[in-house]
PDB file of C-alpha atoms in Angstrom:
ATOM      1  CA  UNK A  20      32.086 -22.739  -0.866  1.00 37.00           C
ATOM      2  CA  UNK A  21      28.696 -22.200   0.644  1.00 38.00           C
ATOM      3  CA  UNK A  22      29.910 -21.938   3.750  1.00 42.00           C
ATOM      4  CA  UNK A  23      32.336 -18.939   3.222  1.00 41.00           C
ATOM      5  CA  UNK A  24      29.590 -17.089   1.058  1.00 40.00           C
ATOM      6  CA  UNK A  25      27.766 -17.245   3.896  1.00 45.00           C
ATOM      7  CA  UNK A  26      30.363 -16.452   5.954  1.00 48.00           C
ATOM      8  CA  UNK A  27      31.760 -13.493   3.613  1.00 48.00           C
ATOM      9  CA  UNK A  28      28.033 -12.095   3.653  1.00 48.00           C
ATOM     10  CA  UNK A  29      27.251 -12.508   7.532  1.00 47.00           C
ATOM     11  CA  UNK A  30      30.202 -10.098   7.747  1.00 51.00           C
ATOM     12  CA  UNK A  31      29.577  -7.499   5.285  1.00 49.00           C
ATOM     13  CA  UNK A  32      25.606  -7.358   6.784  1.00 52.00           C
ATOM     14  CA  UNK A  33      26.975  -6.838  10.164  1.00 57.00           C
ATOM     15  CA  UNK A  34      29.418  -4.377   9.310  1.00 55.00           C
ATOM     16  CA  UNK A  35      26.484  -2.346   7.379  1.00 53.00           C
ATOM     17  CA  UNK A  36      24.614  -2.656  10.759  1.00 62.00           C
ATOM     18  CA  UNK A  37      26.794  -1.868  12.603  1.00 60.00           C
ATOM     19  CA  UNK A  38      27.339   1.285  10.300  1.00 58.00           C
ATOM     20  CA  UNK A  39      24.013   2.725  10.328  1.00 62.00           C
ATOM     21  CA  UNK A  40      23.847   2.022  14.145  1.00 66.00           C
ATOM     22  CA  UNK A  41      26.774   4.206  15.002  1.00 62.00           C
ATOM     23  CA  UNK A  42      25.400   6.934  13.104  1.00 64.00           C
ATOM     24  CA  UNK A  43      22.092   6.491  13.726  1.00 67.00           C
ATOM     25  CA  UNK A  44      21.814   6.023  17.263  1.00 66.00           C
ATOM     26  CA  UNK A  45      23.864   9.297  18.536  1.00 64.00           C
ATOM     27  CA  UNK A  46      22.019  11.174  15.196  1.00 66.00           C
ATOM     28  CA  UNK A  47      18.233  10.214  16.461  1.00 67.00           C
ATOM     29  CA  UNK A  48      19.609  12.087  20.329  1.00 66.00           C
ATOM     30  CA  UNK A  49      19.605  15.388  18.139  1.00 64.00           C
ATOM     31  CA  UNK A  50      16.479  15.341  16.795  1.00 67.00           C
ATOM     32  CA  UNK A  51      15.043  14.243  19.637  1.00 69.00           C
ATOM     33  CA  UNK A  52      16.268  17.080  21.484  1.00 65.00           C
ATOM     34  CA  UNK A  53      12.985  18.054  23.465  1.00 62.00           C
ATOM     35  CA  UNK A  54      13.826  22.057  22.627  1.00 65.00           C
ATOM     36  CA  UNK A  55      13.961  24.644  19.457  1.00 78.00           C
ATOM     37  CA  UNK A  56      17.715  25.081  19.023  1.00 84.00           C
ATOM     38  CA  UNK A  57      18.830  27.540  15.418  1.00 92.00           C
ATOM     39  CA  UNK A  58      19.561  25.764  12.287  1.00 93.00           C
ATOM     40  CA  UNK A  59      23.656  26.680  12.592  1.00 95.00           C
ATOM     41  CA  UNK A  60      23.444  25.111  15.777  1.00 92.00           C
ATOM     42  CA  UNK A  61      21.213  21.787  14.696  1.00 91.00           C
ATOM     43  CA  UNK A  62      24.022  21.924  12.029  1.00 94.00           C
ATOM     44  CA  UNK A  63      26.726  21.748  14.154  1.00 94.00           C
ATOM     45  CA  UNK A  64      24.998  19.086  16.522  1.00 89.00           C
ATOM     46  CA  UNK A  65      24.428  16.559  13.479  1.00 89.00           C
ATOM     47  CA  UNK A  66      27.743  16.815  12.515  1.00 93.00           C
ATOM     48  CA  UNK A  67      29.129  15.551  15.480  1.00 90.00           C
ATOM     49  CA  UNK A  68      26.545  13.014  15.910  1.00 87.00           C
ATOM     50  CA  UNK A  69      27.406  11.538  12.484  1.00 88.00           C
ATOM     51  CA  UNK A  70      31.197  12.096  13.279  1.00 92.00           C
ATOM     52  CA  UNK A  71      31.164  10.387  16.832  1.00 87.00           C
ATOM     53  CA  UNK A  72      29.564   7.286  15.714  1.00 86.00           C
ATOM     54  CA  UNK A  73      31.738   6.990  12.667  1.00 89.00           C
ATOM     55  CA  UNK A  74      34.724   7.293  14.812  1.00 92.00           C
ATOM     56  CA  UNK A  75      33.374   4.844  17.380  1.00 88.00           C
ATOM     57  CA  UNK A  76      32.598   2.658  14.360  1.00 88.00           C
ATOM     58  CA  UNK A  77      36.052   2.363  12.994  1.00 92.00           C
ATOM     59  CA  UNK A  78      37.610   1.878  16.304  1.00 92.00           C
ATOM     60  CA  UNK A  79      35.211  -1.175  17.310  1.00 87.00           C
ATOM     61  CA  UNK A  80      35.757  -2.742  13.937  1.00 88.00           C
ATOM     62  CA  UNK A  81      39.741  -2.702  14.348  1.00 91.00           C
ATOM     63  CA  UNK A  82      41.225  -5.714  15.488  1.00 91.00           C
ATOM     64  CA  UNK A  83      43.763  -3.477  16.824  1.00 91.00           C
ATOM     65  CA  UNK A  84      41.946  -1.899  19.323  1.00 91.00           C
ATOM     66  CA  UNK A  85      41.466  -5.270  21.111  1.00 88.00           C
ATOM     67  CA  UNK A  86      45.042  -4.751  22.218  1.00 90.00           C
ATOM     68  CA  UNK A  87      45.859  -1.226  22.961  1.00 92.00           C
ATOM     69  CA  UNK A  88      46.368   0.542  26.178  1.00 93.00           C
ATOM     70  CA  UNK A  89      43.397   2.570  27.160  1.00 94.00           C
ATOM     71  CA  UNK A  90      45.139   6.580  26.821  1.00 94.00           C
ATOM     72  CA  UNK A  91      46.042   5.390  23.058  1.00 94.00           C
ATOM     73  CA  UNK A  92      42.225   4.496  22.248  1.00 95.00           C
ATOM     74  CA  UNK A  93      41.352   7.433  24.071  1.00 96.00           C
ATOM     75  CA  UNK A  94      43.792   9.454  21.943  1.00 96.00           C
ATOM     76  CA  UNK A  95      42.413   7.953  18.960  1.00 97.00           C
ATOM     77  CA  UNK A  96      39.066   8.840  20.051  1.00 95.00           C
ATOM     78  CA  UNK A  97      39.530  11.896  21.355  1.00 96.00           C
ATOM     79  CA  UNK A  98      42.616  13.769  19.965  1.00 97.00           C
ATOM     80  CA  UNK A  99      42.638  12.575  15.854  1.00 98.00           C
ATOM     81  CA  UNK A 100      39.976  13.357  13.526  1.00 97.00           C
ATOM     82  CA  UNK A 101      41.571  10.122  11.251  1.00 97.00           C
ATOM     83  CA  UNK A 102      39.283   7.272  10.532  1.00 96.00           C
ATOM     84  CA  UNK A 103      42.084   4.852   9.929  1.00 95.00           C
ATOM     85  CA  UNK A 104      42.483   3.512  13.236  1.00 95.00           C
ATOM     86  CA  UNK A 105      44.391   0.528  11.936  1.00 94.00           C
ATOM     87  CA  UNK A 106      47.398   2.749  11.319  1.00 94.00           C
ATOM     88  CA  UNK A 107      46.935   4.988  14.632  1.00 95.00           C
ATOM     89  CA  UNK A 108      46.598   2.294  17.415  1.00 94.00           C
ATOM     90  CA  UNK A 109      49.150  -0.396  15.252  1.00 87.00           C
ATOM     91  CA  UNK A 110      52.435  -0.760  16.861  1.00 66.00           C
ATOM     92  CA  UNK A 111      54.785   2.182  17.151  1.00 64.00           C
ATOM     93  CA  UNK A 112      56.382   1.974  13.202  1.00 66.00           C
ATOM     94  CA  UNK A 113      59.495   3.847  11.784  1.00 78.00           C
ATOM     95  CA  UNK A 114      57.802   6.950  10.876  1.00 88.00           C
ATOM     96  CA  UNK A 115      59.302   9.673   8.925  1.00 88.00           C
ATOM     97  CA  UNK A 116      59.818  12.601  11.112  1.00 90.00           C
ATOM     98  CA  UNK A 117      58.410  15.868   9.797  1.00 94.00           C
ATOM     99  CA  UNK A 118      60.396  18.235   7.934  1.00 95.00           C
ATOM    100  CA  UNK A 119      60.426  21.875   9.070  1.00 96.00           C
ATOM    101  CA  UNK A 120      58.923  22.940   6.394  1.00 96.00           C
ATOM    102  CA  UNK A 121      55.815  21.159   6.740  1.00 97.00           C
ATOM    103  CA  UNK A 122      55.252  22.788  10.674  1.00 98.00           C
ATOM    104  CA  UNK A 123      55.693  26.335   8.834  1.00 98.00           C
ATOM    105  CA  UNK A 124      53.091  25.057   6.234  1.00 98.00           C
ATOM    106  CA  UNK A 125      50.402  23.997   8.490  1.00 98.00           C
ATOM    107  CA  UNK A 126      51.202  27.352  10.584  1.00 98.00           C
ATOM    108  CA  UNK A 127      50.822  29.474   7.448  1.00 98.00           C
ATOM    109  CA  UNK A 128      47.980  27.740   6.468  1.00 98.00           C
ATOM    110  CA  UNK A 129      46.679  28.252  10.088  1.00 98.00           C
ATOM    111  CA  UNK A 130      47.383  32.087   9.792  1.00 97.00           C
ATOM    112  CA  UNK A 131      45.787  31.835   6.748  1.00 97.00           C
ATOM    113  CA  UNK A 132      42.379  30.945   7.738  1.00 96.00           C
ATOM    114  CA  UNK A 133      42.507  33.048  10.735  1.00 94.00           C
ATOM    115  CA  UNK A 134      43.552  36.187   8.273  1.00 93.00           C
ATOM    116  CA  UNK A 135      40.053  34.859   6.214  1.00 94.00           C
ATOM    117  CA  UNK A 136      37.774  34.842   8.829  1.00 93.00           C
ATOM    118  CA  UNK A 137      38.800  38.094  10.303  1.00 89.00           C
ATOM    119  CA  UNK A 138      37.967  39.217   6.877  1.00 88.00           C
ATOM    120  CA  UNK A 139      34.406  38.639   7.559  1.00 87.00           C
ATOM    121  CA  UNK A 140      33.143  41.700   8.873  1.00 76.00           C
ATOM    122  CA  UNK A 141      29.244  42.467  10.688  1.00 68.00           C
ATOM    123  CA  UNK A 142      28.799  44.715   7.624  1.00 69.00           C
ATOM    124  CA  UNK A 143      29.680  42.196   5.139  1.00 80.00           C
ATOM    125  CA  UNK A 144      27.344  39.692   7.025  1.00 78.00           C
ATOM    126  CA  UNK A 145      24.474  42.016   6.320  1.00 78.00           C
ATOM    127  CA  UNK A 146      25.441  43.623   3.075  1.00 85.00           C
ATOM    128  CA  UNK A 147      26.668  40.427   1.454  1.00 91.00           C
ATOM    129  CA  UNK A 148      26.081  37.505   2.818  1.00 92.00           C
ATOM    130  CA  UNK A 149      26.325  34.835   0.565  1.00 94.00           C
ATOM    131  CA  UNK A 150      30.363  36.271  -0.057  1.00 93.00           C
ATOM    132  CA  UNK A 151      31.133  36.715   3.567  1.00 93.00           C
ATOM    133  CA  UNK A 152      29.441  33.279   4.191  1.00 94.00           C
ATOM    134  CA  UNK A 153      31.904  31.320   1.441  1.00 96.00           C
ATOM    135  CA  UNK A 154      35.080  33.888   2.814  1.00 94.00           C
ATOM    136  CA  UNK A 155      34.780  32.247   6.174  1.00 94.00           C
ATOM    137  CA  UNK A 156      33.531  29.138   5.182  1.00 96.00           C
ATOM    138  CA  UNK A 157      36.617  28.502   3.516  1.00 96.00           C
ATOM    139  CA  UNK A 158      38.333  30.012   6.388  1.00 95.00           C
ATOM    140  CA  UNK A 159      37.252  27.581   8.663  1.00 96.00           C
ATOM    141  CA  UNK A 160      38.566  24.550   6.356  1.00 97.00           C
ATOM    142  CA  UNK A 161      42.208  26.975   6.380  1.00 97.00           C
ATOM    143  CA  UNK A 162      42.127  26.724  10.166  1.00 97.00           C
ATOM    144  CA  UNK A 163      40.884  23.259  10.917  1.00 97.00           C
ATOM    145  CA  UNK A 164      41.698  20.964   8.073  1.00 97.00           C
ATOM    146  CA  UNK A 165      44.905  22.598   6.466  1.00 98.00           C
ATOM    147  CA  UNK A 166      46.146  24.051  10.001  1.00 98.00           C
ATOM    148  CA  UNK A 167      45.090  22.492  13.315  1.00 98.00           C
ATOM    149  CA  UNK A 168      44.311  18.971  12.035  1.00 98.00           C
ATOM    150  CA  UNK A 169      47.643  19.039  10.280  1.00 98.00           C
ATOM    151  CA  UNK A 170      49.609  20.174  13.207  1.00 98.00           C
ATOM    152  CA  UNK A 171      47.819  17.314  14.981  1.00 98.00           C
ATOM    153  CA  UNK A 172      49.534  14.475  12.465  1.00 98.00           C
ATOM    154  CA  UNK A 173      52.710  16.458  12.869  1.00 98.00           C
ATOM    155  CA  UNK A 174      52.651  15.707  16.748  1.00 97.00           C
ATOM    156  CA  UNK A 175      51.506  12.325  16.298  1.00 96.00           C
ATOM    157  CA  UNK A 176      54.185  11.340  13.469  1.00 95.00           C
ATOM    158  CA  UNK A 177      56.718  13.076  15.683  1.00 94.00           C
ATOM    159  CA  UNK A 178      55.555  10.544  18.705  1.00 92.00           C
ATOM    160  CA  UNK A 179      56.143   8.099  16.261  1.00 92.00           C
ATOM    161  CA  UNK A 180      52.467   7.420  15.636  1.00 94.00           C
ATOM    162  CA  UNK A 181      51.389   7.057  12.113  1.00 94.00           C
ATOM    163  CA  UNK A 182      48.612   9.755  11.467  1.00 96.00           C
ATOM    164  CA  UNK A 183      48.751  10.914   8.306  1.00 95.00           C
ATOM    165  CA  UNK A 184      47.459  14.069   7.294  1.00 96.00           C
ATOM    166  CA  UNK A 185      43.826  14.706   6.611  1.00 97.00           C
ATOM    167  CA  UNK A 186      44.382  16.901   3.266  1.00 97.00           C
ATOM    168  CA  UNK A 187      47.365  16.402   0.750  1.00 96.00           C
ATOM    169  CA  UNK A 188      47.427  19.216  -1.397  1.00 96.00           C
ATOM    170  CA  UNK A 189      44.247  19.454  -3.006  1.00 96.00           C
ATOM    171  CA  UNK A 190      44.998  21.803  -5.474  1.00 95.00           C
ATOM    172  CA  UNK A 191      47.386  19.664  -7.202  1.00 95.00           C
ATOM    173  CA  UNK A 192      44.905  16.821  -7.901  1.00 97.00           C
ATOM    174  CA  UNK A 193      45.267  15.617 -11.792  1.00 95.00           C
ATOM    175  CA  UNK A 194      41.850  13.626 -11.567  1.00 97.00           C
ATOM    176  CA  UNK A 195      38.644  13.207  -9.942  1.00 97.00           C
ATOM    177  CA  UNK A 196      40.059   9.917  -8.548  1.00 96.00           C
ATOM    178  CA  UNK A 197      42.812  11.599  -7.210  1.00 97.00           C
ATOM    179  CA  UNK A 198      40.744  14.318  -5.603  1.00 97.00           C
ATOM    180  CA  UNK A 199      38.380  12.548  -3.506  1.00 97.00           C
ATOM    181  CA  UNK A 200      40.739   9.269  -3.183  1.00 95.00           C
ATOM    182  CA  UNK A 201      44.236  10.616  -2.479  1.00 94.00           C
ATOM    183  CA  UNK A 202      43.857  14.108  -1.333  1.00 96.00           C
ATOM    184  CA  UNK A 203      40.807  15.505  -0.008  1.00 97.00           C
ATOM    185  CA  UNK A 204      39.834  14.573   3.597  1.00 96.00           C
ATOM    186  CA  UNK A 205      41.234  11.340   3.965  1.00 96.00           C
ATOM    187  CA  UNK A 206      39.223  10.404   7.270  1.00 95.00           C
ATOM    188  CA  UNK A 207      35.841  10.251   5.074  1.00 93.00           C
ATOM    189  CA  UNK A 208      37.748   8.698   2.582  1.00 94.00           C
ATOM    190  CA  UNK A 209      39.469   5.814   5.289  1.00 94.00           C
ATOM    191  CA  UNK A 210      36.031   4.879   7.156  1.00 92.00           C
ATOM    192  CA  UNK A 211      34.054   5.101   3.330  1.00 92.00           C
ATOM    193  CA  UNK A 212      36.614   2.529   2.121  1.00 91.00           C
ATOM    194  CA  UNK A 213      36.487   0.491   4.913  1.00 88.00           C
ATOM    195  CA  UNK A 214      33.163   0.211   5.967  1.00 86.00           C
ATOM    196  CA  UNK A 215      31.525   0.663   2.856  1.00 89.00           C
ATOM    197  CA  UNK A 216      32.936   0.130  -0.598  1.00 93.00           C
ATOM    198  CA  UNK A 217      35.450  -2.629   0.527  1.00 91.00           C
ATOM    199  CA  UNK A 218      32.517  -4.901   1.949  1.00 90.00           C
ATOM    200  CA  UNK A 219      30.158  -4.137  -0.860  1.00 92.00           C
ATOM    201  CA  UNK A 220      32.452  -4.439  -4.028  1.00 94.00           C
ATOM    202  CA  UNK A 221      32.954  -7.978  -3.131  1.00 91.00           C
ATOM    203  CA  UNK A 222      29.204  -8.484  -4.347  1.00 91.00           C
ATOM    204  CA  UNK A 223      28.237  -5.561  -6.476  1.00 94.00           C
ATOM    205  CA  UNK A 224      31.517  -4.937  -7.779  1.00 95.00           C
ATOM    206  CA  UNK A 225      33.220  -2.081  -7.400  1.00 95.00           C
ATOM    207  CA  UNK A 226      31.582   0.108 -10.300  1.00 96.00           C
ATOM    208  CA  UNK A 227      28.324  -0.033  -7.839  1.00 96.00           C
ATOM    209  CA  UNK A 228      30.291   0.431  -4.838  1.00 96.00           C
ATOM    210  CA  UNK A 229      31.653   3.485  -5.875  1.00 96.00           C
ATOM    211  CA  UNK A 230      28.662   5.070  -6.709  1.00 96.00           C
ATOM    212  CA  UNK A 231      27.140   3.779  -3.572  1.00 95.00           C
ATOM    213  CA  UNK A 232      30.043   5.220  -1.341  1.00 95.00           C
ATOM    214  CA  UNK A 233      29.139   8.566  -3.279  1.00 97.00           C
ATOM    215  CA  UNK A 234      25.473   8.360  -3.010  1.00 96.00           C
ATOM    216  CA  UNK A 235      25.783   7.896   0.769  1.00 93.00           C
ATOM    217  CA  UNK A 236      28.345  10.364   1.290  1.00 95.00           C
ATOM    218  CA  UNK A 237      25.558  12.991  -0.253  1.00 96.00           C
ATOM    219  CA  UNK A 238      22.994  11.465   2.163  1.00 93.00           C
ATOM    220  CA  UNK A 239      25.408  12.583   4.725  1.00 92.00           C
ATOM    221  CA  UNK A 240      25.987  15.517   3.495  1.00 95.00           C
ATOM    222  CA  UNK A 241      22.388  15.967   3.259  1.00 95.00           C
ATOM    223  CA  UNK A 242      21.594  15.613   6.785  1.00 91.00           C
ATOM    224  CA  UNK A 243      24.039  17.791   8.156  1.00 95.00           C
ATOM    225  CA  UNK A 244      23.648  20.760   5.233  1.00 97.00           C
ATOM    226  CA  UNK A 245      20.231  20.448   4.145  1.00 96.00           C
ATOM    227  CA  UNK A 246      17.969  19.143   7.268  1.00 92.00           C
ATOM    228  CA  UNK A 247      18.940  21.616   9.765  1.00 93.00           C
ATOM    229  CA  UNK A 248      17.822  24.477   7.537  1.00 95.00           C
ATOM    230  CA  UNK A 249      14.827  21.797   5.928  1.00 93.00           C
ATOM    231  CA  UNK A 250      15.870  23.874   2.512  1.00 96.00           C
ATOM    232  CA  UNK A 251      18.357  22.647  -0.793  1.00 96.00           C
ATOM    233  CA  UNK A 252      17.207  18.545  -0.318  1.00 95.00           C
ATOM    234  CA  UNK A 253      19.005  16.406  -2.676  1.00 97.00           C
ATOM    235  CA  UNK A 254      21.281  19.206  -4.225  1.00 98.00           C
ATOM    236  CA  UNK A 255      24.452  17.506  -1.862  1.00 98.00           C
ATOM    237  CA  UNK A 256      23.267  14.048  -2.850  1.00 98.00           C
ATOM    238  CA  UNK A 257      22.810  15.189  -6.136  1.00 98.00           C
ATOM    239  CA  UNK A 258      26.513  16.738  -6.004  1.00 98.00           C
ATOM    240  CA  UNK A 259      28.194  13.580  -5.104  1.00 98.00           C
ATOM    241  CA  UNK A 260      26.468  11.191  -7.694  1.00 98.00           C
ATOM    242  CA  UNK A 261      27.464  13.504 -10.182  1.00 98.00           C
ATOM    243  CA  UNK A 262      31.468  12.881  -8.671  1.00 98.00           C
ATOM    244  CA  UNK A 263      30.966   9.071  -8.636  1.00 97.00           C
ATOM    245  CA  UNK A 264      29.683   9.041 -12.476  1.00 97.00           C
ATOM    246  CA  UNK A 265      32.658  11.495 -13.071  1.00 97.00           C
ATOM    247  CA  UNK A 266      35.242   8.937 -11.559  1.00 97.00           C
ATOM    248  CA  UNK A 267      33.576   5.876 -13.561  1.00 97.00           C
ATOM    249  CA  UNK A 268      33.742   8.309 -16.639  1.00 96.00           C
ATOM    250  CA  UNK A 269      37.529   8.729 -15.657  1.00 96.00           C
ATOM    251  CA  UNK A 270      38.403   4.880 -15.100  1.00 94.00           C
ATOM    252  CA  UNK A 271      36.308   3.986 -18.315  1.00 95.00           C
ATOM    253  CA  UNK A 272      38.202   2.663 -21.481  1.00 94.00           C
ATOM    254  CA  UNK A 273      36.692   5.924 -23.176  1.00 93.00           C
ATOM    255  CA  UNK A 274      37.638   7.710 -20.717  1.00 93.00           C
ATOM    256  CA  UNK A 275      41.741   6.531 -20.491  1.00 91.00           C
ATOM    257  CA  UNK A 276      41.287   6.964 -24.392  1.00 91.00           C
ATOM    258  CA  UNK A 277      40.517  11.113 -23.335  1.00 89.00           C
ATOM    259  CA  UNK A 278      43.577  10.864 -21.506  1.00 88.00           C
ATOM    260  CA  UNK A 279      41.000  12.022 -18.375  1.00 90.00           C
ATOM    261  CA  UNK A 280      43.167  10.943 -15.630  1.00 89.00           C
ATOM    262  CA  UNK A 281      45.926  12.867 -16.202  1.00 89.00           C
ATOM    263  CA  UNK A 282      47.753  16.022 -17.226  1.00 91.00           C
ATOM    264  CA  UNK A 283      46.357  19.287 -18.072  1.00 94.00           C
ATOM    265  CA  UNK A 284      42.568  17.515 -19.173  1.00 94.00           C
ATOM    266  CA  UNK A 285      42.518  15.863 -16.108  1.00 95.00           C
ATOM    267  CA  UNK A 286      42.408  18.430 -14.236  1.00 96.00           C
ATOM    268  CA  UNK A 287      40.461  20.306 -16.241  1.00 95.00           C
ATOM    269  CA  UNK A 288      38.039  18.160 -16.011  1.00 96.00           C
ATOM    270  CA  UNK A 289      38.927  17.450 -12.479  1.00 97.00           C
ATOM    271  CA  UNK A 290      38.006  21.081 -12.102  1.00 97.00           C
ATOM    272  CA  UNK A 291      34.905  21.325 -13.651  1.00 97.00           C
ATOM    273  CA  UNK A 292      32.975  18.381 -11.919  1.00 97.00           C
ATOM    274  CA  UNK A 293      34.564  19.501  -8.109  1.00 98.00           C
ATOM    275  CA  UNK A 294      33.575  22.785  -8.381  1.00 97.00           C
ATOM    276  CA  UNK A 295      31.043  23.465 -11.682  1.00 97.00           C
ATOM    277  CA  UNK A 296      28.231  21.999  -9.434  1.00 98.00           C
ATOM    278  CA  UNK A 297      29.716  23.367  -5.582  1.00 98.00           C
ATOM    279  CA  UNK A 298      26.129  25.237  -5.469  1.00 97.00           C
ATOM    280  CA  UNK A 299      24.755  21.655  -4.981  1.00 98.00           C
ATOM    281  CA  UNK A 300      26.697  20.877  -2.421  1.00 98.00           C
ATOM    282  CA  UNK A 301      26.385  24.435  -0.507  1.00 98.00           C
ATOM    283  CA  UNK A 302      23.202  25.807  -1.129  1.00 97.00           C
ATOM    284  CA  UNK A 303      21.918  29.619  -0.615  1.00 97.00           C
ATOM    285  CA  UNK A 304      19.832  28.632   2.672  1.00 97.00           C
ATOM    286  CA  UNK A 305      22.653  26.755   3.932  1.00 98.00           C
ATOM    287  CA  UNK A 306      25.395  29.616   3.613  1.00 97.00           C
ATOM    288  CA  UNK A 307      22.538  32.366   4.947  1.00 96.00           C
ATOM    289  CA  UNK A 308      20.811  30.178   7.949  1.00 96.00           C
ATOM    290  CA  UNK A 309      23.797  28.095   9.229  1.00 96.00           C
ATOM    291  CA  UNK A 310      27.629  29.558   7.990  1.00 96.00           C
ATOM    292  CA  UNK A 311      26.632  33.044   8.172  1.00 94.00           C
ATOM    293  CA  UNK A 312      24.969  32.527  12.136  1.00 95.00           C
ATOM    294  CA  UNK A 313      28.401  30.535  12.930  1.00 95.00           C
ATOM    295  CA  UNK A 314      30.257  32.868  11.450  1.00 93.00           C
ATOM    296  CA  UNK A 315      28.286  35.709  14.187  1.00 91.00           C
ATOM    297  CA  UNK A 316      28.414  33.830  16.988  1.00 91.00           C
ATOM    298  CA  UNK A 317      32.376  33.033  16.479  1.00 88.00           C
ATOM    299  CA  UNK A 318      32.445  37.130  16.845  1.00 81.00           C
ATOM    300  CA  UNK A 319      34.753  36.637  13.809  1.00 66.00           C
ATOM    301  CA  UNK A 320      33.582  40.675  13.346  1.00 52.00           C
TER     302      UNK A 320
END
């Protein structure tokens, strides 16, 4: 018994390590840089810090990847924003090939967000920036998540790779739970499970886990929306606690009494604690000093 607590914890400690040095490491390069670079571009820079040494973290940490050939790690790596590289670099399955329908859907969406961001005009970048800031913020997401990272799984599942897509219909969520666990950006979702709640519930259970995978999430989210404009600390961190305590609500006896988790309450409420507090999350300095500069030097005008 000792032996595999032991064991069991040696595991979970390394994994943590392991965590914070994949993000850490390739996050301390960019604010190390030795020159002044803009907020939207220290933005930009952290992001892909903290993504790169996720990514790398999740393929390390696979037994999979022990095995594979070296252009499918690299396609992992390189060519699929997923975190669940079990699933990617696991033997060729029977994977459903994609319906027609779904290629015109991630086109539209595509279309979509390009229509959005072309939307955002120099005038409305002076005259109102906070709107033309949110237009082609959520243009971006239109583009990337709903239309280039989803044509990306369509390729893959048509090579018979399993890549699921990175957003399932978001707007049809019918609980917080269902939100952030089944159908909003699956790859944070993947690499939190696995690297984080998974190792931790075993000894905190998973009421502490869950607010701890939420907590650091809003760290994250801190560092890449707060710190490279050094304005709006805590409101992300503060934004994501307030989702974990909203899921524990939803889970909670009183809660299933509410009827929380489902039907038109549940996403009501679903509703209210995604987007009552999204000025946490986004903050004025972020939307003037980082989206609205990206959104310039796209030449989206």
């Amino acid at each position: 018994m000792y032996r595999t607590i032991t064991k069991s914890s040696w595991r979970s400690s390394r994994t943590a390590v392991g965590a914070a040095v994949a993000i850490l490491v390739p996050l301390s390069f960019v604010y190390l840089l030795p020159m002044e670079v803009p907020a939207w571009e220290l933005m930009w820079f952290t992001a892909i810090a903290i993504y790169c040494g996720a990514k790398w973290l999740t393929f390390v940490s696979c037994p999979a990847a022990r095995h594979v050939s070296a252009p499918r790690a690299l396609a992992y790596l390189l060519l699929w924003p997923g975190m669940n590289a079990a699933a990617f670099l696991g033997g060729r399955s029977q994977v459903a090939r994609p319906a027609l329908g779904e290629w015109r859907l991630a086109i539209f969406n595509f279309v979509i967000g390009l229509e959005l961001l072309q939307a955002v005009s120099i005038q409305s970048l002076d005259s109102r920036p906070l709107v033309a800031a949110w237009i082609g913020m959520i243009g971006l997401v239109f583009v990337l998540h709903f239309g280039v990272f989803h044509l990306l799984s369509l390729g893959w599942r048509l090579a018979g790779i399993k890549a699921e897509p990175i957003m399932n219909f978001p707007i049809l969520a019918h609980s917080i739970s269902d939100f952030w666990g089944r159908r909003w950006n699956s790859a944070f979702r993947d690499l939190a499970f696995g690297q984080v709640f998974r190792p931790l519930a075993r000894h905190i259970g998973a009421a502490r886990a869950t607010l701890a995978v939420f907590t650091l999430s809003g760290l994250i989210h801190d560092f890449v929306i707060s710190a490279p404009v050094d304005s709006g600390w805590g409101g992300p961190t503060v934004y994501f606690v307030i989702q974990g305590f909203g899921l524990l609500l939803e889970r909670s006896d009183f809660g299933q009494r509410l009827g929380l988790g489902n039907g038109i309450r549940g996403r009501l409420i679903c509703g209210l604690f995604v987007f009552g507090p999204i000025g946490l999350l986004f903050h004025e300095p972020f939307l003037r000093f980082a989206v609205v500069p990206t959104l310039a030097a796209l030449g989206v005008a």
